[in-house]
Each structure stands twice: as structure tokens, then as C-alpha cells.
Tab-separated table of N, CA and C in Angstrom:
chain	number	residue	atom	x	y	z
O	191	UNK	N	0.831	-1.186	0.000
O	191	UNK	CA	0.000	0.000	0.000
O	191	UNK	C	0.877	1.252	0.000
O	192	UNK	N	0.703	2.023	-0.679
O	192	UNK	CA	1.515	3.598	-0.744
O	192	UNK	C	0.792	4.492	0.275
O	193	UNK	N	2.300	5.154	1.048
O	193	UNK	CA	1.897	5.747	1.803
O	193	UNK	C	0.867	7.185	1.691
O	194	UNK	N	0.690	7.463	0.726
O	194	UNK	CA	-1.071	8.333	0.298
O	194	UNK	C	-1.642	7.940	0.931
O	195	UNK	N	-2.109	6.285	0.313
O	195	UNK	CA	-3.299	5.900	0.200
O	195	UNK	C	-3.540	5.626	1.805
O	196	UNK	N	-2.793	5.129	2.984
O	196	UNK	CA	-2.560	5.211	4.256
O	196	UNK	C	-3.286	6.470	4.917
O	197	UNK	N	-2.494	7.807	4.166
O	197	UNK	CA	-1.998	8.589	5.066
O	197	UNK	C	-3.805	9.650	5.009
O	198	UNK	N	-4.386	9.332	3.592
O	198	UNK	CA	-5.898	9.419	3.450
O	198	UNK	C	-6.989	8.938	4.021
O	199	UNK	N	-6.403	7.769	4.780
O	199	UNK	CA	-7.524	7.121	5.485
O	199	UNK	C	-8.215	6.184	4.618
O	200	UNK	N	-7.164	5.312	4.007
O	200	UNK	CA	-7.349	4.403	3.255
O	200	UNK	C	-8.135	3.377	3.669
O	201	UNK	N	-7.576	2.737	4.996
O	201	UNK	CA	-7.847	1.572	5.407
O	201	UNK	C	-9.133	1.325	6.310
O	202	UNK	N	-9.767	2.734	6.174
O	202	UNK	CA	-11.064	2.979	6.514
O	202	UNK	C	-12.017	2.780	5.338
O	203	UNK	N	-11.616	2.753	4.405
O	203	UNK	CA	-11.947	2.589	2.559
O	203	UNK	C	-12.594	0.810	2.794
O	204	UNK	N	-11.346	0.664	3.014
O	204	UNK	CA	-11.053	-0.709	3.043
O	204	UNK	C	-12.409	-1.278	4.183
O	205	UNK	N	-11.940	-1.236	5.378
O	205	UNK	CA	-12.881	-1.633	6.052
O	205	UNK	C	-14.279	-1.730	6.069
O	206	UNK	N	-14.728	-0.495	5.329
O	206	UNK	CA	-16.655	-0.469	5.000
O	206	UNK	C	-16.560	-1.113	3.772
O	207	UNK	N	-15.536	-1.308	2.710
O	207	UNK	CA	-16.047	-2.170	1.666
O	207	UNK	C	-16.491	-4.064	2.108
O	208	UNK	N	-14.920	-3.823	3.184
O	208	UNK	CA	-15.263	-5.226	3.531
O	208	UNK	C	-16.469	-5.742	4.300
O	209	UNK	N	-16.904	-4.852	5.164
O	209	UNK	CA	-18.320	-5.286	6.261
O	209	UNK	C	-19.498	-4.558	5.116
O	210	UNK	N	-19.455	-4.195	4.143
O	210	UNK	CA	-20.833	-4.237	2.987
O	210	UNK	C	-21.136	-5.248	2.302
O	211	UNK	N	-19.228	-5.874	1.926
O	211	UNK	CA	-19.409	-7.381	1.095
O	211	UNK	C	-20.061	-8.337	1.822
O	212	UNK	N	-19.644	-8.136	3.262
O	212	UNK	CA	-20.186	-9.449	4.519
O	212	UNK	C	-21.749	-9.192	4.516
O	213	UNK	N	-21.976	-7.971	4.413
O	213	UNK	CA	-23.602	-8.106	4.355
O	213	UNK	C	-24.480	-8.425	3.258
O	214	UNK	N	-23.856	-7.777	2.110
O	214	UNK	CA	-24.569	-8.628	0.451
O	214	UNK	C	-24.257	-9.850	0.942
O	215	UNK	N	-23.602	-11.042	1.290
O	215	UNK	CA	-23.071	-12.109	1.093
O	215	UNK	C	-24.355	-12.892	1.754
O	216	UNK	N	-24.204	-12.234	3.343
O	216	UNK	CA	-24.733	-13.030	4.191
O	216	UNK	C	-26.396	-12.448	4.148
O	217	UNK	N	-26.811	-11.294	3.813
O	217	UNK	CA	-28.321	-11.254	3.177
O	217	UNK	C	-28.857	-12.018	1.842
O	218	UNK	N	-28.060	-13.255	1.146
O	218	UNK	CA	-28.649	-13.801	0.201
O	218	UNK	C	-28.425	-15.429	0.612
O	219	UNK	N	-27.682	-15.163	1.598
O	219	UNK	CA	-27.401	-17.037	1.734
O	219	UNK	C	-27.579	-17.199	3.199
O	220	UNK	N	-27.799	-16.107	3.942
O	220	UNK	CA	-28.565	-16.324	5.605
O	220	UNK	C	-29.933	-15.928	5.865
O	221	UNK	N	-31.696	-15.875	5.064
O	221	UNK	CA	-32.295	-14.864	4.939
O	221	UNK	C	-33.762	-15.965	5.894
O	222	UNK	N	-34.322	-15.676	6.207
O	222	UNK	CA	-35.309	-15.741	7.225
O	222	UNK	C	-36.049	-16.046	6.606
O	223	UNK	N	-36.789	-17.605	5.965
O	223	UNK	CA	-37.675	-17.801	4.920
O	223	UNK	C	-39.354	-17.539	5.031
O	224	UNK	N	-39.546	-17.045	6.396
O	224	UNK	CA	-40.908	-16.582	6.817
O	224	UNK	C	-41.023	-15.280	5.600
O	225	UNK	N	-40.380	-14.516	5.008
O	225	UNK	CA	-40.702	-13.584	4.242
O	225	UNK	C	-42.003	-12.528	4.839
O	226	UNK	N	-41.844	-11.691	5.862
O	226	UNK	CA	-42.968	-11.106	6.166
O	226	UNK	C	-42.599	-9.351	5.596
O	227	UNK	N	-44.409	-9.113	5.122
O	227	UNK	CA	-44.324	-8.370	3.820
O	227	UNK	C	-43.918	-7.019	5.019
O	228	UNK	N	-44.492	-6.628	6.185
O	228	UNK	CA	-44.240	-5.553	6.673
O	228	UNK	C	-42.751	-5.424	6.774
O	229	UNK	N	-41.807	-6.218	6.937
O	229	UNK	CA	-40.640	-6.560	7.291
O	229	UNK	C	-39.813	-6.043	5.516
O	230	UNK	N	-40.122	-6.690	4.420
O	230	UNK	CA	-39.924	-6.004	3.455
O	230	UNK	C	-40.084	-4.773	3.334
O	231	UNK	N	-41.054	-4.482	3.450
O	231	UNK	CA	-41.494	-2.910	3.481
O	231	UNK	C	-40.562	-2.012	4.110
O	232	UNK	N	-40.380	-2.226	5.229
O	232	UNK	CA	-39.312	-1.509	5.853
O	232	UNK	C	-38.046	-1.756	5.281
O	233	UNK	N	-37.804	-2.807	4.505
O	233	UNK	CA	-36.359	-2.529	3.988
O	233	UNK	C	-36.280	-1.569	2.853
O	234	UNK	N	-37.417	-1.795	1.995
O	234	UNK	CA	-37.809	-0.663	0.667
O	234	UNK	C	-37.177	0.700	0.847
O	235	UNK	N	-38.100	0.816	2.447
O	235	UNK	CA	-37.966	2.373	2.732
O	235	UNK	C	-36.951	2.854	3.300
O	236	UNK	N	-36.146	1.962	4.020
O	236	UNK	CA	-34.688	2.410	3.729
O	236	UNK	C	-33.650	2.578	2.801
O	237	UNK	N	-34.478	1.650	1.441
O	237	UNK	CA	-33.212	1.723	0.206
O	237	UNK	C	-33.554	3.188	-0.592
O	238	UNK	N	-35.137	3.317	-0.237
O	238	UNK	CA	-35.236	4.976	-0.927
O	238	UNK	C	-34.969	5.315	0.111
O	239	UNK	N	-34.517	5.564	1.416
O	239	UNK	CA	-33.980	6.767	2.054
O	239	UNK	C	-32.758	6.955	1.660
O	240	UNK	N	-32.056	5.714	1.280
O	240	UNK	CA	-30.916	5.699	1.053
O	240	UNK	C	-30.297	6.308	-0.152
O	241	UNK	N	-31.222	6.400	-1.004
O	241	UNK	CA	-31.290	6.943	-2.966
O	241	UNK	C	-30.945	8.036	-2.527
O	242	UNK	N	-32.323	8.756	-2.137
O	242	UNK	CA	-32.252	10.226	-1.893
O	242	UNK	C	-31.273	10.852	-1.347
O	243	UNK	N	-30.708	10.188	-0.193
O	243	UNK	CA	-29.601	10.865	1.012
O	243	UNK	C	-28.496	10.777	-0.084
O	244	UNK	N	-28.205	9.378	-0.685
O	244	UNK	CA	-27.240	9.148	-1.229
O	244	UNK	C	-26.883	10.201	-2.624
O	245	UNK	N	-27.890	10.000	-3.326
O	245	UNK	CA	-28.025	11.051	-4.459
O	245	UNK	C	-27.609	12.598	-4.080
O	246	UNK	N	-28.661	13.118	-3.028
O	246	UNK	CA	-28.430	14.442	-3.269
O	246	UNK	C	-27.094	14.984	-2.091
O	247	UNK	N	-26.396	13.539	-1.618
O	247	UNK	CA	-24.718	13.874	-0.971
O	247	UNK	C	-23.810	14.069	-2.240
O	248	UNK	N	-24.144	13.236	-3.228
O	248	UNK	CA	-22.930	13.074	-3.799
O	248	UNK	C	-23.311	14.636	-5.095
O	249	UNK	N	-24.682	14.441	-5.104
O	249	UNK	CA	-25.051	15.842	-6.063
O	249	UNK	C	-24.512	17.781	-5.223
O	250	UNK	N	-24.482	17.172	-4.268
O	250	UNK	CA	-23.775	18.732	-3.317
O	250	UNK	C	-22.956	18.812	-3.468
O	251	UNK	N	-21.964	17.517	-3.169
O	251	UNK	CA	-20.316	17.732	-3.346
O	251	UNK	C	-19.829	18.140	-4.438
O	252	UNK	N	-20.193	17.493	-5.727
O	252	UNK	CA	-19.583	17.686	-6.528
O	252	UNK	C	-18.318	17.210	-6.706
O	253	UNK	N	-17.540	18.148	-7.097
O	253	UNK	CA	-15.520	17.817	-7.097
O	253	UNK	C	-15.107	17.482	-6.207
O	254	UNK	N	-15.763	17.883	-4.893
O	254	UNK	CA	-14.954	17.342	-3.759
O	254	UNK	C	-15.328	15.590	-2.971
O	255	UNK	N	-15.936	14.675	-3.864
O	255	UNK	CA	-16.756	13.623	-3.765
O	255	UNK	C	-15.182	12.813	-3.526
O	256	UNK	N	-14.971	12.223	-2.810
O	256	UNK	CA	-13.719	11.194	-2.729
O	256	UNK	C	-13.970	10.211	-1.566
O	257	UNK	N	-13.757	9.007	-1.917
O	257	UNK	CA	-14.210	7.898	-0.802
O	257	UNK	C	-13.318	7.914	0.702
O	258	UNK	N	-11.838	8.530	0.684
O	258	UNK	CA	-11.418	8.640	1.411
O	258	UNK	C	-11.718	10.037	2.457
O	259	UNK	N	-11.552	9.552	3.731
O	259	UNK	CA	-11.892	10.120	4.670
O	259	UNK	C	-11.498	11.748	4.825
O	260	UNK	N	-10.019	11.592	4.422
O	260	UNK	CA	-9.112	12.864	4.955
O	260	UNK	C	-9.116	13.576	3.750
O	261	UNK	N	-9.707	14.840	3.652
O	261	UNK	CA	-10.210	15.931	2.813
O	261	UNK	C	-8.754	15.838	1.811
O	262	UNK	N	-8.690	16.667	0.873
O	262	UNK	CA	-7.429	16.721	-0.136
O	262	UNK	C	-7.489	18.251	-0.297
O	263	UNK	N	-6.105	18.697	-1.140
O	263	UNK	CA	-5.447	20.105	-0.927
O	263	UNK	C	-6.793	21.188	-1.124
O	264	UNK	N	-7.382	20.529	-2.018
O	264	UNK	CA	-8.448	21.479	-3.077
O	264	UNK	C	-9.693	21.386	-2.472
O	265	UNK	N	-10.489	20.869	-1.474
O	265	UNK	CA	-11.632	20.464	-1.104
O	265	UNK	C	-11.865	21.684	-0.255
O	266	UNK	N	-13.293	21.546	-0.601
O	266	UNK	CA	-13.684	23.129	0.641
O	266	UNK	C	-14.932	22.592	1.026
O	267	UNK	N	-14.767	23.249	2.027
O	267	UNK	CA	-16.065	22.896	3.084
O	267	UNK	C	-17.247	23.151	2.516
O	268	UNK	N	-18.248	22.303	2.333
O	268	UNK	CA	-19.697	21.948	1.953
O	268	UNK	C	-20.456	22.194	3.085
O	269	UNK	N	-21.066	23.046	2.859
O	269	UNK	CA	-22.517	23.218	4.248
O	269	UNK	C	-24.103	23.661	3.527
O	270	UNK	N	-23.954	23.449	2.162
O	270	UNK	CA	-25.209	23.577	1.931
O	270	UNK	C	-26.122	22.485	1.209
O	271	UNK	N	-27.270	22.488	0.937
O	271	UNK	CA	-28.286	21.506	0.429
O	271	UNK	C	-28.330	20.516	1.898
O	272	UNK	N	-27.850	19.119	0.994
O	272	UNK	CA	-28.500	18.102	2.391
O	272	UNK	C	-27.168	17.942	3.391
O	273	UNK	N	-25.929	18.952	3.282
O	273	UNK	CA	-25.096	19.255	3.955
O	273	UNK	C	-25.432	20.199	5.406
O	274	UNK	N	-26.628	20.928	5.090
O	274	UNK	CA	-27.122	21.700	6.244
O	274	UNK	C	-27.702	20.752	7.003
O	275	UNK	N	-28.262	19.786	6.275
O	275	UNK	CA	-29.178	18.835	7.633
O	275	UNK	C	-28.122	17.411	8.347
O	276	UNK	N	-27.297	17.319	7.919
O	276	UNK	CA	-26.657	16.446	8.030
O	276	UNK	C	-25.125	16.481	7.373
O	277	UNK	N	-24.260	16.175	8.320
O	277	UNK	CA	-22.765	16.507	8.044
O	277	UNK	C	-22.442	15.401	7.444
O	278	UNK	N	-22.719	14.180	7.241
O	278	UNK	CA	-22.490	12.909	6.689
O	278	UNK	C	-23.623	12.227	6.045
O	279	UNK	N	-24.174	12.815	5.103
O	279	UNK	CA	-25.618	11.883	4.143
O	279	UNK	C	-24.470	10.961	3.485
O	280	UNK	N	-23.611	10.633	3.210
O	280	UNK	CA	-23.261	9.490	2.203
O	280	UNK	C	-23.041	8.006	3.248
O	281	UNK	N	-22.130	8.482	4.414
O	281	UNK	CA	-22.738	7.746	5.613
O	281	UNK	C	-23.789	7.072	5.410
O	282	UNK	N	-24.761	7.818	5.922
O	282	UNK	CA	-25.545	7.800	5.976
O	282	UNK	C	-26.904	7.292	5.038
O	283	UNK	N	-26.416	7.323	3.970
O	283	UNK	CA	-27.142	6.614	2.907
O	283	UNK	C	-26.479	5.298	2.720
O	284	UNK	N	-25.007	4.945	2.838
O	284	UNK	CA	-24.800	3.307	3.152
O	284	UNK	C	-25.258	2.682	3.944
O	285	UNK	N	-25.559	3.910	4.915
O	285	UNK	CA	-26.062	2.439	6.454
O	285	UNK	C	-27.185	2.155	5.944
O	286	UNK	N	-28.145	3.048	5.364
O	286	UNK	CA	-29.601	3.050	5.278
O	286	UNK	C	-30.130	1.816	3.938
O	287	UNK	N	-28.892	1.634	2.863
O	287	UNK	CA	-28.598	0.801	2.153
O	287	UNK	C	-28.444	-0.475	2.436
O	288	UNK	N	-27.562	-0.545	3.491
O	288	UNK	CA	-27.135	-1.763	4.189
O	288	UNK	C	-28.515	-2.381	5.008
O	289	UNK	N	-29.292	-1.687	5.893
O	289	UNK	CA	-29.868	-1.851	6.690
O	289	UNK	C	-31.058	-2.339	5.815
O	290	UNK	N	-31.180	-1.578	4.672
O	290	UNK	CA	-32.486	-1.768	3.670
O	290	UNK	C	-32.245	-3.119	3.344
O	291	UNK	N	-31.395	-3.725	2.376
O	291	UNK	CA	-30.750	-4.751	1.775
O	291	UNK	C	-30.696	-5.482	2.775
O	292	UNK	N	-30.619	-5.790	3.731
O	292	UNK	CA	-30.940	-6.789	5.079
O	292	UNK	C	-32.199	-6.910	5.440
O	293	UNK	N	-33.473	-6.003	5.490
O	293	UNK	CA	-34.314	-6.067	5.934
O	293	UNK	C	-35.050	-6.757	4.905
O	294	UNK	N	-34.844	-6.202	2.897
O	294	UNK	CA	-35.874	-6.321	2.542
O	294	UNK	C	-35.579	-8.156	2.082
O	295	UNK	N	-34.269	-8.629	2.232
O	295	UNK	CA	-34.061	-10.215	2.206
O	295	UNK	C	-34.231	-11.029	3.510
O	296	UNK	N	-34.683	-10.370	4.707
O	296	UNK	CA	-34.842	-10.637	6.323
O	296	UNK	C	-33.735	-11.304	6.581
O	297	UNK	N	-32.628	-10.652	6.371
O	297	UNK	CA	-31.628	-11.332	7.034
O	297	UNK	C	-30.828	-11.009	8.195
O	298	UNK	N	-31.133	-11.627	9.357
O	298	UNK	CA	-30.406	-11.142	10.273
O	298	UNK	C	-28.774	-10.970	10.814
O	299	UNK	N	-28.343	-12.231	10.338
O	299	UNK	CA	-26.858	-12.142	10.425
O	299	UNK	C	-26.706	-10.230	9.451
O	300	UNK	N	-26.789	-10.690	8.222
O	300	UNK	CA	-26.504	-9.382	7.827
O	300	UNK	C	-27.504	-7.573	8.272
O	301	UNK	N	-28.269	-8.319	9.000
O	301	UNK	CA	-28.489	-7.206	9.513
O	301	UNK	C	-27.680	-6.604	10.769
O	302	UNK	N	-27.208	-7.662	11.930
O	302	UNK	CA	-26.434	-7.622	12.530
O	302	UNK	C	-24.950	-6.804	11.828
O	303	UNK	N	-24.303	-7.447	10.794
O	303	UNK	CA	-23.553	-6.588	10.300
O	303	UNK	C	-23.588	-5.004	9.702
O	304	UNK	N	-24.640	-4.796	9.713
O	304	UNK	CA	-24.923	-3.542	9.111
O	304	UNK	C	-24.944	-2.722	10.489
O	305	UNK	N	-25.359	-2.934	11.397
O	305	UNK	CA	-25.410	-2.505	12.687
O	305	UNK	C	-23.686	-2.181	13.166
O	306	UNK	N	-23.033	-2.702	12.876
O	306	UNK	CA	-21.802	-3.016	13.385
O	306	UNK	C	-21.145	-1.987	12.102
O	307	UNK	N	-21.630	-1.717	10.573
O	307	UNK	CA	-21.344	-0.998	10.038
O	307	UNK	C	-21.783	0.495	11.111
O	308	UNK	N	-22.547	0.649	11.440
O	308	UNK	CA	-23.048	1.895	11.816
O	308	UNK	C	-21.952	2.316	12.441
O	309	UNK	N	-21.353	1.422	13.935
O	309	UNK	CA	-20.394	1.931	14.628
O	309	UNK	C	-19.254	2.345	13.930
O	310	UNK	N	-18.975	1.377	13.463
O	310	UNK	CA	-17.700	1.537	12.122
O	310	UNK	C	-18.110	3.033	11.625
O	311	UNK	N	-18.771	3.556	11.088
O	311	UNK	CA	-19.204	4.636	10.521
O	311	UNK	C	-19.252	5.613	11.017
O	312	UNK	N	-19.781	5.575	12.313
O	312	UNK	CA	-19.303	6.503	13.589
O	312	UNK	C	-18.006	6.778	13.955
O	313	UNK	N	-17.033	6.128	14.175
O	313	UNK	CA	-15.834	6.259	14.224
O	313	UNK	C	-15.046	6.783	13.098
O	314	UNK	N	-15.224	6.260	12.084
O	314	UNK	CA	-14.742	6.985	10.726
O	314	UNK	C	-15.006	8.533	10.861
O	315	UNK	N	-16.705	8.583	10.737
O	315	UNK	CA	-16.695	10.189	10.821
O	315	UNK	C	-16.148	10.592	12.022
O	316	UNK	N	-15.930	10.563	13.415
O	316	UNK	CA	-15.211	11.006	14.439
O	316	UNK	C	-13.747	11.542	13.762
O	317	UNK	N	-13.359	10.510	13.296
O	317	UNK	CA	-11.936	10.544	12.503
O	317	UNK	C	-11.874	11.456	11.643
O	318	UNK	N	-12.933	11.352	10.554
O	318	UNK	CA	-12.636	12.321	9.858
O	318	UNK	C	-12.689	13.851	9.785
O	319	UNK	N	-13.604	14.369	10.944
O	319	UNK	CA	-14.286	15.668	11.342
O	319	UNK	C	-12.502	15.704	12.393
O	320	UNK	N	-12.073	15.071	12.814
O	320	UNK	CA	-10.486	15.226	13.121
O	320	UNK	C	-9.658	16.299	12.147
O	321	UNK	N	-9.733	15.219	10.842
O	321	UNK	CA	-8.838	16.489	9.904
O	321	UNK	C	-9.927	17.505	9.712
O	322	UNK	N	-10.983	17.683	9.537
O	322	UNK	CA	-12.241	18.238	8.813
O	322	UNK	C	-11.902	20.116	9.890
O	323	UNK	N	-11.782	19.497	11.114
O	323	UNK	CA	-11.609	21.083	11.927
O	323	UNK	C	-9.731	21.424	11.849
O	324	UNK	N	-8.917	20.907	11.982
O	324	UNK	CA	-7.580	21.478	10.704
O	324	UNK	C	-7.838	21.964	9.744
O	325	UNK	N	-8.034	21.213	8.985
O	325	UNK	CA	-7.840	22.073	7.653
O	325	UNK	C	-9.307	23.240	7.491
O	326	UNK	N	-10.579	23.322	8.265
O	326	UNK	CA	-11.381	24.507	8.336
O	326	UNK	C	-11.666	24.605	9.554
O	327	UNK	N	-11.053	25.853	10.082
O	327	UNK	CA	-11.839	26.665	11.441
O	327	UNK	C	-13.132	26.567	11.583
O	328	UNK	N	-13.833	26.873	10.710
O	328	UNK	CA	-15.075	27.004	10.779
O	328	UNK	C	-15.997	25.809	11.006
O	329	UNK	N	-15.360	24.675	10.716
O	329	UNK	CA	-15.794	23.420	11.047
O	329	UNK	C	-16.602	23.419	12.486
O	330	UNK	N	-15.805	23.896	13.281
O	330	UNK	CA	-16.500	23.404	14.667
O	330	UNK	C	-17.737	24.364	15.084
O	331	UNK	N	-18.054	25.637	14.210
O	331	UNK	CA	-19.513	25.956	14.555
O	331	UNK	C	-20.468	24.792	13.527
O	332	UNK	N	-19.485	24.528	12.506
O	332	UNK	CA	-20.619	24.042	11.760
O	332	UNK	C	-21.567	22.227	12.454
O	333	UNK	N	-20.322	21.977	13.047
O	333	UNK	CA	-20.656	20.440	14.182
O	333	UNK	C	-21.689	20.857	15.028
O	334	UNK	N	-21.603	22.266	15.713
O	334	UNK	CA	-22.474	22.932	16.620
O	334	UNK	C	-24.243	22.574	16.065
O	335	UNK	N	-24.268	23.230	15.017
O	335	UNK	CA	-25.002	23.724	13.884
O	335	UNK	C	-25.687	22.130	13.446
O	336	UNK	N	-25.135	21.302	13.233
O	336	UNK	CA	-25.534	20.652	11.984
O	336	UNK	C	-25.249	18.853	13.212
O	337	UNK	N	-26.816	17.856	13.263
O	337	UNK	CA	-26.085	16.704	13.019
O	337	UNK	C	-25.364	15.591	12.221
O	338	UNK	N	-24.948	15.364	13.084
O	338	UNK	CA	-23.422	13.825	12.081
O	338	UNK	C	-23.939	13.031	11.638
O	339	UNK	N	-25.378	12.281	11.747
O	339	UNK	CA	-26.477	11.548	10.559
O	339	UNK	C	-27.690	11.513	10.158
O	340	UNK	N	-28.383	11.867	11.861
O	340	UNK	CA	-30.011	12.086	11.383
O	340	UNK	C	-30.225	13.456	12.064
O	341	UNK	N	-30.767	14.326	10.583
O	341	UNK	CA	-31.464	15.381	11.161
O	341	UNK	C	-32.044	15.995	12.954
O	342	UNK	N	-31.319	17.070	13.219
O	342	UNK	CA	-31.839	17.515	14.532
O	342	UNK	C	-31.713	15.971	15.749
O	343	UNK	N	-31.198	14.919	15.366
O	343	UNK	CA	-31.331	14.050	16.421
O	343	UNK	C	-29.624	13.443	16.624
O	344	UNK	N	-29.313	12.754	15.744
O	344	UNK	CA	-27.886	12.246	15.963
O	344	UNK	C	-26.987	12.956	14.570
């Protein structure tokens, strides 16, 4: 591995690809054959929460869209669209992905993993709002201001 790709917060890259693969894997070959439709339902509505969050994160950023954690020379602080309601929608639209894709195959092992993504995800952003107030001052009214996944709550 080159020390960039390290020094970016690579191996945080790494880690949510690997606990997403564990959950596609284990939501098609661990799945709860009772099939109950309310139980689908709720996974639906997390994969469109997940569209939307996901869509209009990556439609705000723009240029500054990069999977790694630790911002790059050129990136500037984003605080508007679904950046005002939430400091992490792309987060936030994987978990809701993950969680969907588990629910709507009822799989619990992989729902369990998606859960365990969350923490993972939590810590990442901890990490990354690390460099995020370095490289912008202004960062820490905006943490004040704004929650880290769900609107006005967390």
C-alpha cells in the first residue's frame, strides 16, 4: 500500500467495503424464509432513504466527492443543500442501504452486520471531522449547527 493511500484514510476505505461485502453475502445465503411483507417494506424504505440521502450527498459535493476520509489540498467545506441537515448523508445513505438490503431479504446475520457498520461509521466520521476542523476553522460551529447523521437528532 503507498503511503497516500494510508496517510488518506485508506484503510477505513477498506474496512466499510469489507463489512458491505459481509452483508450482500450473508443477506442472500442467511435470509429468514418466513418472508414477512411488513418486514420487506421496511427494507424498501430504507433503500429509498438511502437513494435520496445518497443522491443528493454526492449531487452537493460535486468535485470534492472522494471515498477517502481525509479531505485533499483542493476540497472546501460543503454546508449547503443536504449538507445543512446532516454533516455525513453518504454515511448515511450506506447504512440506510445496508440496513435496507438486510431487511428487505430478512436477514439477520446481515443485519447484525450492518449494525456493526453503523459503529464503524461513527468512528470513521469522528476521525474524519479530526482532519475536517484542521484544515477549516469554521468546522466546529458548523458540528455545533448541523447533526453527524439524522437530522436535529444524531
Amino acid at each position: 500500500m503507498s503511503n497516500r493511500f494510508v496517510q488518506r484514510g485508506g484503510w477505513w476505505v477498506v474496512g466499510q467495503f469489507l463489512l458491505l461485502f459481509a452483508i450482500a453475502i450473508l443477506a442472500i445465503t442467511c435470509r429468514d424464509p418466513s418472508k414477512l411483507l411488513p418486514i420487506f417494506i421496511g427494507g424498501l424504505v430504507f433503500l429509498v432513504a438511502a437513494a435520496i440521502c445518497g443522491l443528493s450527498g454526492v449531487l452537493t459535493l460535486g468535485r470534492n466527492l472522494t471515498p477517502f476520509p481525509k479531505p485533499s489540498r483542493g476540497t472546501q467545506l460543503v454546508q449547503h443543500g443536504i449538507y445543512s441537515l446532516i454533516r455525513h448523508p453518504l454515511y448515511t445513505a450506506v447504512f440506510c442501504a445496508a440496513a435496507g438490503w438486510s431487511l428487505a431479504w430478512q436477514s439477520w446475520p446481515a443485519l447484525a452486520v450492518a449494525l456493526v457498520l453503523a459503529v464503524f461509521f461513527d468512528a470513521k466520521a469522528r476521525h474524519e471531522e479530526r482532519w475536517l476542523r484542521q484544515k477549516f476553522p469554521e468546522y466546529a460551529g458548523y458540528e455545533r449547527r448541523v447533526r453527524r447523521f439524522i437530522p436535529w437528532i444524531y
